[in-house]
GROMACS .gro file of C-alpha atoms in nm:
model
  417
    1MET     CA    1  -4.503  -1.797   1.929
    2THR     CA    2  -4.754  -2.097   1.943
    3SER     CA    3  -5.053  -2.106   2.137
    4SER     CA    4  -5.041  -2.334   2.480
    5SER     CA    5  -5.393  -2.435   2.428
    6GLY     CA    6  -5.286  -2.758   2.265
    7SER     CA    7  -5.326  -2.816   1.862
    8ALA     CA    8  -5.482  -3.013   1.592
    9SER     CA    9  -5.354  -3.376   1.582
   10GLY     CA   10  -5.096  -3.427   1.284
   11ALA     CA   11  -5.110  -3.298   0.938
   12PHE     CA   12  -5.442  -3.221   0.727
   13GLY     CA   13  -5.462  -3.558   0.594
   14SER     CA   14  -5.370  -3.827   0.904
   15ARG     CA   15  -5.724  -3.717   1.086
   16PRO     CA   16  -5.911  -4.023   1.092
   17PRO     CA   17  -6.228  -4.057   0.879
   18THR     CA   18  -6.454  -4.074   1.168
   19ALA     CA   19  -6.369  -3.778   1.336
   20ARG     CA   20  -6.643  -3.591   1.526
   21PRO     CA   21  -6.840  -3.332   1.298
   22VAL     CA   22  -6.774  -3.052   1.583
   23ARG     CA   23  -6.429  -3.009   1.739
   24ARG     CA   24  -6.278  -2.735   1.970
   25ILE     CA   25  -6.095  -2.506   1.729
   26THR     CA   26  -5.722  -2.417   1.877
   27ALA     CA   27  -5.375  -2.348   1.707
   28ARG     CA   28  -5.223  -2.592   1.499
   29ARG     CA   29  -4.846  -2.670   1.587
   30ARG     CA   30  -4.588  -2.490   1.357
   31ASP     CA   31  -4.387  -2.777   1.320
   32GLU     CA   32  -4.611  -3.016   1.190
   33SER     CA   33  -4.459  -3.216   0.920
   34HIS     CA   34  -4.594  -3.300   0.563
   35ARG     CA   35  -4.840  -2.984   0.651
   36VAL     CA   36  -4.995  -2.925   0.304
   37ALA     CA   37  -5.303  -2.718   0.157
   38SER     CA   38  -5.653  -2.846   0.184
   39PRO     CA   39  -5.871  -2.975  -0.060
   40LEU     CA   40  -6.103  -2.709   0.076
   41GLU     CA   41  -5.848  -2.407   0.032
   42LEU     CA   42  -5.786  -2.555  -0.325
   43PHE     CA   43  -6.129  -2.498  -0.397
   44PHE     CA   44  -6.128  -2.150  -0.222
   45ASP     CA   45  -5.879  -2.030  -0.396
   46LEU     CA   46  -6.064  -2.135  -0.763
   47CYS     CA   47  -6.304  -1.952  -0.623
   48PHE     CA   48  -6.106  -1.637  -0.584
   49VAL     CA   49  -5.961  -1.647  -0.861
   50VAL     CA   50  -6.331  -1.613  -1.060
   51ALA     CA   51  -6.349  -1.237  -0.913
   52ILE     CA   52  -5.969  -1.209  -1.009
   53ALA     CA   53  -6.108  -1.297  -1.389
   54GLN     CA   54  -6.406  -1.056  -1.386
   55ALA     CA   55  -6.197  -0.746  -1.250
   56GLY     CA   56  -5.911  -0.842  -1.536
   57ALA     CA   57  -6.174  -0.849  -1.802
   58GLN     CA   58  -6.316  -0.530  -1.634
   59LEU     CA   59  -5.977  -0.385  -1.651
   60VAL     CA   60  -5.935  -0.502  -2.033
   61HIS     CA   61  -6.249  -0.288  -2.131
   62LYS     CA   62  -6.186   0.005  -1.967
   63PHE     CA   63  -5.824   0.025  -2.129
   64GLU     CA   64  -6.018  -0.021  -2.463
   65GLU     CA   65  -6.262   0.233  -2.433
   66GLY     CA   66  -5.952   0.471  -2.358
   67HIS     CA   67  -6.034   0.552  -1.953
   68VAL     CA   68  -5.689   0.363  -1.828
   69GLY     CA   69  -5.644   0.553  -1.521
   70GLU     CA   70  -5.989   0.528  -1.422
   71GLY     CA   71  -5.977   0.155  -1.496
   72LEU     CA   72  -5.617   0.156  -1.285
   73LEU     CA   73  -5.783   0.288  -1.002
   74ASP     CA   74  -6.095   0.073  -0.983
   75TYR     CA   75  -5.914  -0.244  -1.080
   76ALA     CA   76  -5.673  -0.145  -0.753
   77MET     CA   77  -5.998  -0.123  -0.511
   78VAL     CA   78  -6.172  -0.405  -0.654
   79PHE     CA   79  -5.827  -0.605  -0.619
   80PHE     CA   80  -5.784  -0.496  -0.251
   81ALA     CA   81  -6.095  -0.658  -0.153
   82ILE     CA   82  -6.007  -0.985  -0.304
   83TRP     CA   83  -5.701  -0.997  -0.183
   84TRP     CA   84  -5.740  -0.914   0.180
   85ALA     CA   85  -6.015  -1.175   0.180
   86TRP     CA   86  -5.804  -1.406   0.062
   87ILE     CA   87  -5.482  -1.312   0.301
   88GLN     CA   88  -5.682  -1.340   0.624
   89PHE     CA   89  -5.836  -1.687   0.568
   90SER     CA   90  -5.534  -1.789   0.445
   91TRP     CA   91  -5.330  -1.701   0.760
   92PHE     CA   92  -5.621  -1.821   0.978
   93ALA     CA   93  -5.679  -2.144   0.774
   94SER     CA   94  -5.269  -2.188   0.882
   95ALA     CA   95  -5.325  -2.125   1.213
   96TYR     CA   96  -5.669  -2.285   1.329
   97ASP     CA   97  -5.773  -2.540   1.028
   98ASN     CA   98  -5.967  -2.801   1.222
   99ASP     CA   99  -6.161  -2.916   0.900
  100ASP     CA  100  -6.525  -2.973   1.117
  101VAL     CA  101  -6.840  -2.919   1.009
  102PRO     CA  102  -6.872  -2.546   1.142
  103TYR     CA  103  -6.536  -2.459   0.937
  104ARG     CA  104  -6.603  -2.604   0.624
  105LEU     CA  105  -6.960  -2.402   0.665
  106ALA     CA  106  -6.834  -2.085   0.724
  107THR     CA  107  -6.550  -2.096   0.468
  108LEU     CA  108  -6.834  -2.204   0.192
  109VAL     CA  109  -6.992  -1.890   0.326
  110GLN     CA  110  -6.715  -1.679   0.182
  111ILE     CA  111  -6.650  -1.874  -0.109
  112SER     CA  112  -7.011  -1.748  -0.127
  113GLY     CA  113  -6.935  -1.377  -0.059
  114VAL     CA  114  -6.640  -1.413  -0.340
  115LEU     CA  115  -6.895  -1.507  -0.583
  116VAL     CA  116  -7.131  -1.229  -0.474
  117LEU     CA  117  -6.851  -0.944  -0.517
  118ALA     CA  118  -6.708  -1.113  -0.861
  119ALA     CA  119  -7.094  -1.039  -0.991
  120GLY     CA  120  -7.063  -0.706  -0.866
  121VAL     CA  121  -6.753  -0.596  -1.085
  122SER     CA  122  -6.893  -0.494  -1.342
  123ARG     CA  123  -7.096  -0.237  -1.208
  124VAL     CA  124  -6.784  -0.098  -1.048
  125PHE     CA  125  -6.608  -0.051  -1.335
  126ALA     CA  126  -6.954   0.092  -1.567
  127GLY     CA  127  -7.036   0.325  -1.297
  128ASP     CA  128  -6.864   0.307  -0.958
  129ASP     CA  129  -7.163   0.127  -0.774
  130PHE     CA  130  -6.975  -0.073  -0.522
  131LEU     CA  131  -7.316  -0.185  -0.358
  132VAL     CA  132  -7.279  -0.562  -0.452
  133VAL     CA  133  -6.924  -0.569  -0.403
  134TRP     CA  134  -6.948  -0.438  -0.087
  135PHE     CA  135  -7.234  -0.714  -0.008
  136GLY     CA  136  -6.997  -0.993  -0.131
  137TYR     CA  137  -6.723  -0.822   0.094
  138ALA     CA  138  -6.917  -0.829   0.410
  139ILE     CA  139  -7.014  -1.165   0.366
  140MET     CA  140  -6.679  -1.312   0.388
  141ARG     CA  141  -6.544  -1.063   0.625
  142VAL     CA  142  -6.841  -1.144   0.859
  143ALA     CA  143  -6.810  -1.498   0.819
  144MET     CA  144  -6.435  -1.467   0.885
  145SER     CA  145  -6.535  -1.287   1.223
  146THR     CA  146  -6.742  -1.598   1.338
  147GLN     CA  147  -6.418  -1.802   1.284
  148TRP     CA  148  -6.253  -1.581   1.540
  149LEU     CA  149  -6.549  -1.588   1.772
  150ARG     CA  150  -6.552  -1.986   1.776
  151VAL     CA  151  -6.152  -1.925   1.885
  152ALA     CA  152  -6.250  -1.693   2.147
  153VAL     CA  153  -6.455  -1.969   2.284
  154ALA     CA  154  -6.214  -2.216   2.244
  155THR     CA  155  -5.937  -2.037   2.421
  156ALA     CA  156  -5.823  -1.811   2.730
  157GLY     CA  157  -5.633  -1.537   2.827
  158ARG     CA  158  -5.402  -1.410   2.556
  159GLU     CA  159  -5.513  -1.611   2.280
  160ARG     CA  160  -5.874  -1.566   2.374
  161GLY     CA  161  -5.827  -1.172   2.348
  162MET     CA  162  -5.613  -1.179   2.014
  163ALA     CA  163  -5.940  -1.376   1.896
  164LEU     CA  164  -6.194  -1.118   2.016
  165ARG     CA  165  -5.954  -0.800   1.886
  166TYR     CA  166  -5.969  -0.972   1.548
  167ALA     CA  167  -6.354  -1.057   1.557
  168ILE     CA  168  -6.430  -0.692   1.704
  169GLY     CA  169  -6.193  -0.506   1.450
  170VAL     CA  170  -6.344  -0.706   1.150
  171LEU     CA  171  -6.694  -0.588   1.237
  172LEU     CA  172  -6.608  -0.249   1.320
  173CYS     CA  173  -6.427  -0.208   0.943
  174GLN     CA  174  -6.740  -0.343   0.780
  175GLY     CA  175  -6.919  -0.075   0.917
  176GLY     CA  176  -6.663   0.165   0.805
  177TRP     CA  177  -6.701   0.049   0.469
  178VAL     CA  178  -7.077   0.171   0.445
  179GLY     CA  179  -6.880   0.491   0.392
  180VAL     CA  180  -6.745   0.440   0.023
  181LEU     CA  181  -7.136   0.364  -0.067
  182LEU     CA  182  -7.183   0.689   0.060
  183ALA     CA  183  -6.922   0.913   0.005
  184PRO     CA  184  -6.982   1.146  -0.328
  185GLU     CA  185  -6.758   1.025  -0.582
  186PRO     CA  186  -6.474   1.280  -0.602
  187VAL     CA  187  -6.421   1.163  -0.228
  188ARG     CA  188  -6.471   0.747  -0.249
  189PRO     CA  189  -6.119   0.698  -0.342
  190TRP     CA  190  -5.984   0.879  -0.021
  191VAL     CA  191  -6.238   0.698   0.177
  192PHE     CA  192  -6.161   0.395   0.036
  193LEU     CA  193  -5.764   0.433   0.124
  194ALA     CA  194  -5.877   0.521   0.476
  195MET     CA  195  -6.055   0.230   0.518
  196VAL     CA  196  -5.747   0.024   0.335
  197ILE     CA  197  -5.529   0.173   0.622
  198ALA     CA  198  -5.795   0.078   0.880
  199GLU     CA  199  -5.811  -0.301   0.760
  200LEU     CA  200  -5.450  -0.302   0.770
  201CYS     CA  201  -5.408  -0.200   1.142
  202VAL     CA  202  -5.668  -0.489   1.268
  203PRO     CA  203  -5.372  -0.752   1.253
  204PRO     CA  204  -5.100  -0.541   1.473
  205TYR     CA  205  -5.394  -0.481   1.692
  206ALA     CA  206  -5.536  -0.786   1.769
  207GLN     CA  207  -5.184  -0.951   1.774
  208ARG     CA  208  -5.009  -0.680   2.051
  209TYR     CA  209  -4.996  -0.954   2.350
  210MET     CA  210  -4.996  -1.244   2.153
  211LYS     CA  211  -4.847  -1.332   1.787
  212GLN     CA  212  -5.111  -1.555   1.584
  213SER     CA  213  -4.941  -1.914   1.499
  214TRP     CA  214  -4.908  -2.019   1.143
  215HIS     CA  215  -4.704  -2.252   0.980
  216PRO     CA  216  -4.407  -2.166   0.741
  217HIS     CA  217  -4.429  -2.433   0.455
  218HIS     CA  218  -4.800  -2.395   0.444
  219ILE     CA  219  -4.852  -2.032   0.391
  220ALA     CA  220  -4.533  -2.073   0.133
  221GLU     CA  221  -4.717  -2.350  -0.028
  222ARG     CA  222  -5.042  -2.162   0.008
  223TYR     CA  223  -4.891  -1.843  -0.177
  224GLY     CA  224  -4.774  -2.024  -0.454
  225LEU     CA  225  -5.005  -2.251  -0.571
  226PHE     CA  226  -5.257  -1.921  -0.539
  227THR     CA  227  -4.949  -1.717  -0.802
  228ILE     CA  228  -4.996  -2.079  -1.006
  229ILE     CA  229  -5.392  -2.021  -1.019
  230VAL     CA  230  -5.392  -1.626  -1.112
  231LEU     CA  231  -5.135  -1.721  -1.395
  232GLY     CA  232  -5.300  -1.976  -1.524
  233GLU     CA  233  -5.595  -1.719  -1.551
  234ALA     CA  234  -5.360  -1.468  -1.704
  235ILE     CA  235  -5.283  -1.735  -1.971
  236ALA     CA  236  -5.647  -1.802  -2.013
  237ALA     CA  237  -5.721  -1.419  -2.063
  238ALA     CA  238  -5.389  -1.403  -2.343
  239THR     CA  239  -5.567  -1.726  -2.499
  240ALA     CA  240  -5.868  -1.578  -2.581
  241ALA     CA  241  -5.743  -1.244  -2.684
  242VAL     CA  242  -5.532  -1.394  -2.959
  243LYS     CA  243  -5.814  -1.644  -3.042
  244SER     CA  244  -6.061  -1.327  -3.074
  245GLY     CA  245  -5.833  -1.157  -3.264
  246THR     CA  246  -5.768  -1.369  -3.562
  247GLU     CA  247  -6.138  -1.463  -3.569
  248GLY     CA  248  -6.307  -1.335  -3.956
  249SER     CA  249  -5.974  -1.175  -4.012
  250ASP     CA  250  -5.594  -1.259  -4.150
  251ALA     CA  251  -5.438  -1.130  -3.852
  252LEU     CA  252  -5.263  -1.442  -3.720
  253PRO     CA  253  -4.937  -1.345  -3.900
  254GLU     CA  254  -4.938  -1.017  -3.726
  255LEU     CA  255  -5.041  -1.178  -3.350
  256LEU     CA  256  -4.780  -1.462  -3.368
  257PRO     CA  257  -4.529  -1.232  -3.205
  258TYR     CA  258  -4.766  -1.151  -2.948
  259ALA     CA  259  -4.852  -1.509  -2.868
  260ALA     CA  260  -4.460  -1.605  -2.866
  261GLY     CA  261  -4.403  -1.320  -2.648
  262GLY     CA  262  -4.690  -1.383  -2.411
  263LEU     CA  263  -4.566  -1.765  -2.377
  264LEU     CA  264  -4.217  -1.650  -2.270
  265LEU     CA  265  -4.323  -1.401  -2.030
  266VAL     CA  266  -4.562  -1.643  -1.840
  267PHE     CA  267  -4.323  -1.933  -1.857
  268SER     CA  268  -4.047  -1.678  -1.706
  269VAL     CA  269  -4.306  -1.544  -1.464
  270TRP     CA  270  -4.327  -1.861  -1.312
  271TRP     CA  271  -3.964  -1.976  -1.336
  272ILE     CA  272  -3.855  -1.653  -1.151
  273TYR     CA  273  -4.101  -1.652  -0.870
  274PHE     CA  274  -4.031  -2.055  -0.800
  275ALA     CA  275  -3.636  -2.032  -0.831
  276VAL     CA  276  -3.590  -2.035  -0.490
  277PRO     CA  277  -3.724  -2.167  -0.185
  278LEU     CA  278  -4.078  -1.960  -0.077
  279HIS     CA  279  -4.040  -2.012   0.317
  280GLY     CA  280  -3.697  -1.904   0.387
  281GLN     CA  281  -3.853  -1.548   0.449
  282LEU     CA  282  -4.112  -1.669   0.687
  283ARG     CA  283  -3.864  -1.758   0.989
  284SER     CA  284  -3.919  -1.437   1.121
  285ARG     CA  285  -4.258  -1.268   1.181
  286ARG     CA  286  -4.158  -0.914   1.108
  287HIS     CA  287  -4.039  -1.090   0.764
  288ALA     CA  288  -4.278  -1.260   0.669
  289PHE     CA  289  -4.544  -0.947   0.775
  290VAL     CA  290  -4.380  -0.798   0.458
  291TRP     CA  291  -4.352  -1.100   0.228
  292GLY     CA  292  -4.722  -1.155   0.275
  293TYR     CA  293  -4.860  -0.847   0.225
  294GLY     CA  294  -4.629  -0.756  -0.057
  295HIS     CA  295  -4.766  -1.038  -0.243
  296TYR     CA  296  -5.090  -0.764  -0.288
  297LEU     CA  297  -4.833  -0.651  -0.555
  298VAL     CA  298  -4.714  -1.012  -0.687
  299PHE     CA  299  -5.085  -1.128  -0.728
  300ALA     CA  300  -5.229  -0.782  -0.912
  301SER     CA  301  -4.917  -0.783  -1.147
  302VAL     CA  302  -4.958  -1.118  -1.290
  303ALA     CA  303  -5.339  -1.076  -1.324
  304ALA     CA  304  -5.295  -0.719  -1.497
  305LEU     CA  305  -5.035  -0.899  -1.706
  306GLY     CA  306  -5.305  -1.121  -1.859
  307ALA     CA  307  -5.546  -0.848  -1.911
  308GLY     CA  308  -5.217  -0.619  -2.055
  309ILE     CA  309  -5.174  -0.889  -2.322
  310GLU     CA  310  -5.529  -0.882  -2.405
  311VAL     CA  311  -5.525  -0.513  -2.469
  312ALA     CA  312  -5.217  -0.523  -2.671
  313VAL     CA  313  -5.384  -0.775  -2.890
  314GLU     CA  314  -5.678  -0.599  -2.943
  315GLN     CA  315  -5.539  -0.264  -2.991
  316ARG     CA  316  -5.297  -0.437  -3.281
  317VAL     CA  317  -5.631  -0.542  -3.471
  318GLY     CA  318  -5.801  -0.178  -3.396
  319HIS     CA  319  -6.055  -0.266  -3.152
  320ALA     CA  320  -5.887  -0.080  -2.845
  321ASP     CA  321  -5.891   0.292  -2.807
  322VAL     CA  322  -5.528   0.370  -2.696
  323SER     CA  323  -5.195   0.374  -2.875
  324GLY     CA  324  -4.933   0.142  -2.945
  325LEU     CA  325  -4.731   0.318  -2.672
  326VAL     CA  326  -5.010   0.255  -2.377
  327ALA     CA  327  -5.078  -0.105  -2.500
  328SER     CA  328  -4.694  -0.225  -2.471
  329ALA     CA  329  -4.707  -0.052  -2.119
  330THR     CA  330  -5.019  -0.235  -1.975
  331VAL     CA  331  -4.761  -0.550  -2.047
  332THR     CA  332  -4.415  -0.403  -1.940
  333VAL     CA  333  -4.493  -0.208  -1.644
  334PRO     CA  334  -4.705  -0.491  -1.479
  335THR     CA  335  -4.405  -0.747  -1.567
  336ALA     CA  336  -4.132  -0.447  -1.417
  337VAL     CA  337  -4.342  -0.427  -1.111
  338TYR     CA  338  -4.349  -0.825  -1.071
  339LEU     CA  339  -4.005  -0.860  -1.116
  340LEU     CA  340  -3.895  -0.610  -0.879
  341THR     CA  341  -4.200  -0.731  -0.599
  342VAL     CA  342  -4.028  -1.074  -0.655
  343TRP     CA  343  -3.661  -0.960  -0.625
  344VAL     CA  344  -3.772  -0.725  -0.273
  345LEU     CA  345  -3.933  -1.044  -0.133
  346HIS     CA  346  -3.748  -1.323  -0.135
  347ALA     CA  347  -3.504  -1.364  -0.443
  348ARG     CA  348  -3.260  -1.106  -0.304
  349PHE     CA  349  -3.207  -1.303  -0.029
  350HIS     CA  350  -3.094  -1.654  -0.227
  351LYS     CA  351  -2.846  -1.393  -0.453
  352VAL     CA  352  -2.482  -1.435  -0.450
  353GLY     CA  353  -2.265  -1.139  -0.548
  354ILE     CA  354  -2.329  -0.814  -0.724
  355ALA     CA  355  -2.420  -0.986  -1.051
  356GLN     CA  356  -2.654  -1.228  -0.955
  357GLN     CA  357  -2.825  -0.937  -0.713
  358LEU     CA  358  -2.820  -0.696  -1.054
  359VAL     CA  359  -3.016  -0.968  -1.277
  360LEU     CA  360  -3.400  -0.905  -1.175
  361PRO     CA  361  -3.338  -0.495  -1.131
  362GLY     CA  362  -3.177  -0.497  -1.422
  363THR     CA  363  -3.418  -0.729  -1.588
  364ALA     CA  364  -3.673  -0.480  -1.473
  365ALA     CA  365  -3.534  -0.168  -1.631
  366ALA     CA  366  -3.459  -0.340  -1.956
  367VAL     CA  367  -3.855  -0.456  -1.983
  368LEU     CA  368  -3.974  -0.090  -1.946
  369ALA     CA  369  -3.749   0.029  -2.212
  370CYS     CA  370  -3.953  -0.294  -2.458
  371THR     CA  371  -4.227  -0.034  -2.406
  372PHE     CA  372  -4.084   0.107  -2.724
  373ALA     CA  373  -4.047  -0.147  -2.945
  374GLY     CA  374  -4.349  -0.113  -3.076
  375HIS     CA  375  -4.535  -0.423  -3.272
  376TRP     CA  376  -4.226  -0.631  -3.095
  377ALA     CA  377  -4.260  -0.490  -2.746
  378ILE     CA  378  -4.451  -0.819  -2.601
  379LEU     CA  379  -4.203  -1.056  -2.783
  380ALA     CA  380  -3.926  -0.834  -2.663
  381THR     CA  381  -4.041  -0.816  -2.306
  382GLY     CA  382  -4.046  -1.220  -2.349
  383ALA     CA  383  -3.704  -1.250  -2.480
  384THR     CA  384  -3.596  -1.012  -2.209
  385THR     CA  385  -3.730  -1.239  -1.918
  386ALA     CA  386  -3.598  -1.564  -2.085
  387LEU     CA  387  -3.287  -1.434  -2.120
  388SER     CA  388  -3.281  -1.326  -1.714
  389VAL     CA  389  -3.392  -1.684  -1.619
  390ALA     CA  390  -3.081  -1.808  -1.821
  391THR     CA  391  -2.886  -1.607  -1.681
  392SER     CA  392  -2.963  -1.644  -1.355
  393ILE     CA  393  -2.906  -2.014  -1.437
  394THR     CA  394  -2.569  -1.951  -1.552
  395LEU     CA  395  -2.438  -1.747  -1.284
  396SER     CA  396  -2.578  -1.981  -1.006
  397ALA     CA  397  -2.436  -2.291  -1.189
  398ARG     CA  398  -2.092  -2.084  -1.184
  399THR     CA  399  -2.142  -2.003  -0.811
  400ALA     CA  400  -2.192  -2.355  -0.736
  401ALA     CA  401  -1.921  -2.498  -0.882
  402ARG     CA  402  -1.683  -2.243  -0.795
  403GLU     CA  403  -1.821  -2.345  -0.383
  404ALA     CA  404  -1.808  -2.697  -0.489
  405ARG     CA  405  -1.402  -2.621  -0.578
  406THR     CA  406  -1.371  -2.459  -0.280
  407ALA     CA  407  -1.477  -2.708  -0.064
  408GLU     CA  408  -1.247  -3.006  -0.213
  409ARG     CA  409  -0.949  -2.795  -0.161
  410THR     CA  410  -1.063  -2.748   0.159
  411GLY     CA  411  -1.152  -3.117   0.274
  412SER     CA  412  -0.822  -3.232   0.120
  413GLY     CA  413  -0.592  -3.000   0.314
  414GLY     CA  414  -0.577  -2.715   0.067
  415GLU     CA  415  -0.628  -2.329   0.170
  416PRO     CA  416  -0.960  -2.172   0.052
  417PRO     CA  417  -0.900  -1.916  -0.197
   0.00000   0.00000   0.00000
């Protein structure tokens, strides 16, 4: 439901350049026309990808050392901190971005927090030292709570109660995260899991009497843009890996299948994600909750994909202490997770017939089978996902043609088949 407290005027770019530096912060309308991501939001995303790049690089180092399980656990914990701070800001901005000076300053403080977090990522992977990561995360979340306090001051009734519960919940969780610093190493993952559950409980607790407003098209664009930025980081990591593998050696012919397969793979990943409208699943709040939170797997798997290609290249040139099977799995497993997650979140709602519905799940199974293709695993994975794209296009075209013929016959007085 949309707040009755008022709304900011128009789309982001429609505000007059002479607007006051401080505005009353109230909910924006869900039906604004031409609502797009702001330059500040794009800058915010770009800085967050710095932390994702650090997490991916450290994951590669762990894999190269043969510590696969430990690396995955550290990566999952660090990525949650990055993702949760990003997702909470994005949904808040969709509802309350008034682009005044206090809002911009609070957002820049959050950006500072993620840069501090990024600086501490290597300490987590090197020795489970979460102090710098905790401090960076606390900066982001405390800044977020001040945004909610501004909403509480500017509103009344249920909306004010929602904002206060958000602010208090966020601050209480920051105290709880101290437990990760103090807990003995064997129980630290369990304390972390408990705090993840606590963080996830804050939004439903805060919104139990009133639902937060947000703009479906704006949220869809924000997620789509962040996916592209994360995918760009994956491409950069894969390119750097091939470049590193060919320096000072004659490994280029051996790495060509990796480069070609990686290119096909990232192109296919982009195509599959944007093949259907993203905002369609944001009409219902229940679907929006699953869609928004489910993107943890989308973002994490895309980022891990770039790290996996880097590990596979390093293993091929003898710089990674893992088997060829494990190196291949670092690419095929996140790819399969990505395919299944995209299918569950939005692709399946736009597929017609069993054949179309089975394309992505079937591709995920085929990609996992590519793990055992040895030196050709990356190329086989890229070819498989590219074939999936071609198959989907063909099936969709046939369905559209059949519907067009049916509509033509029905319009001319005939009966549909």
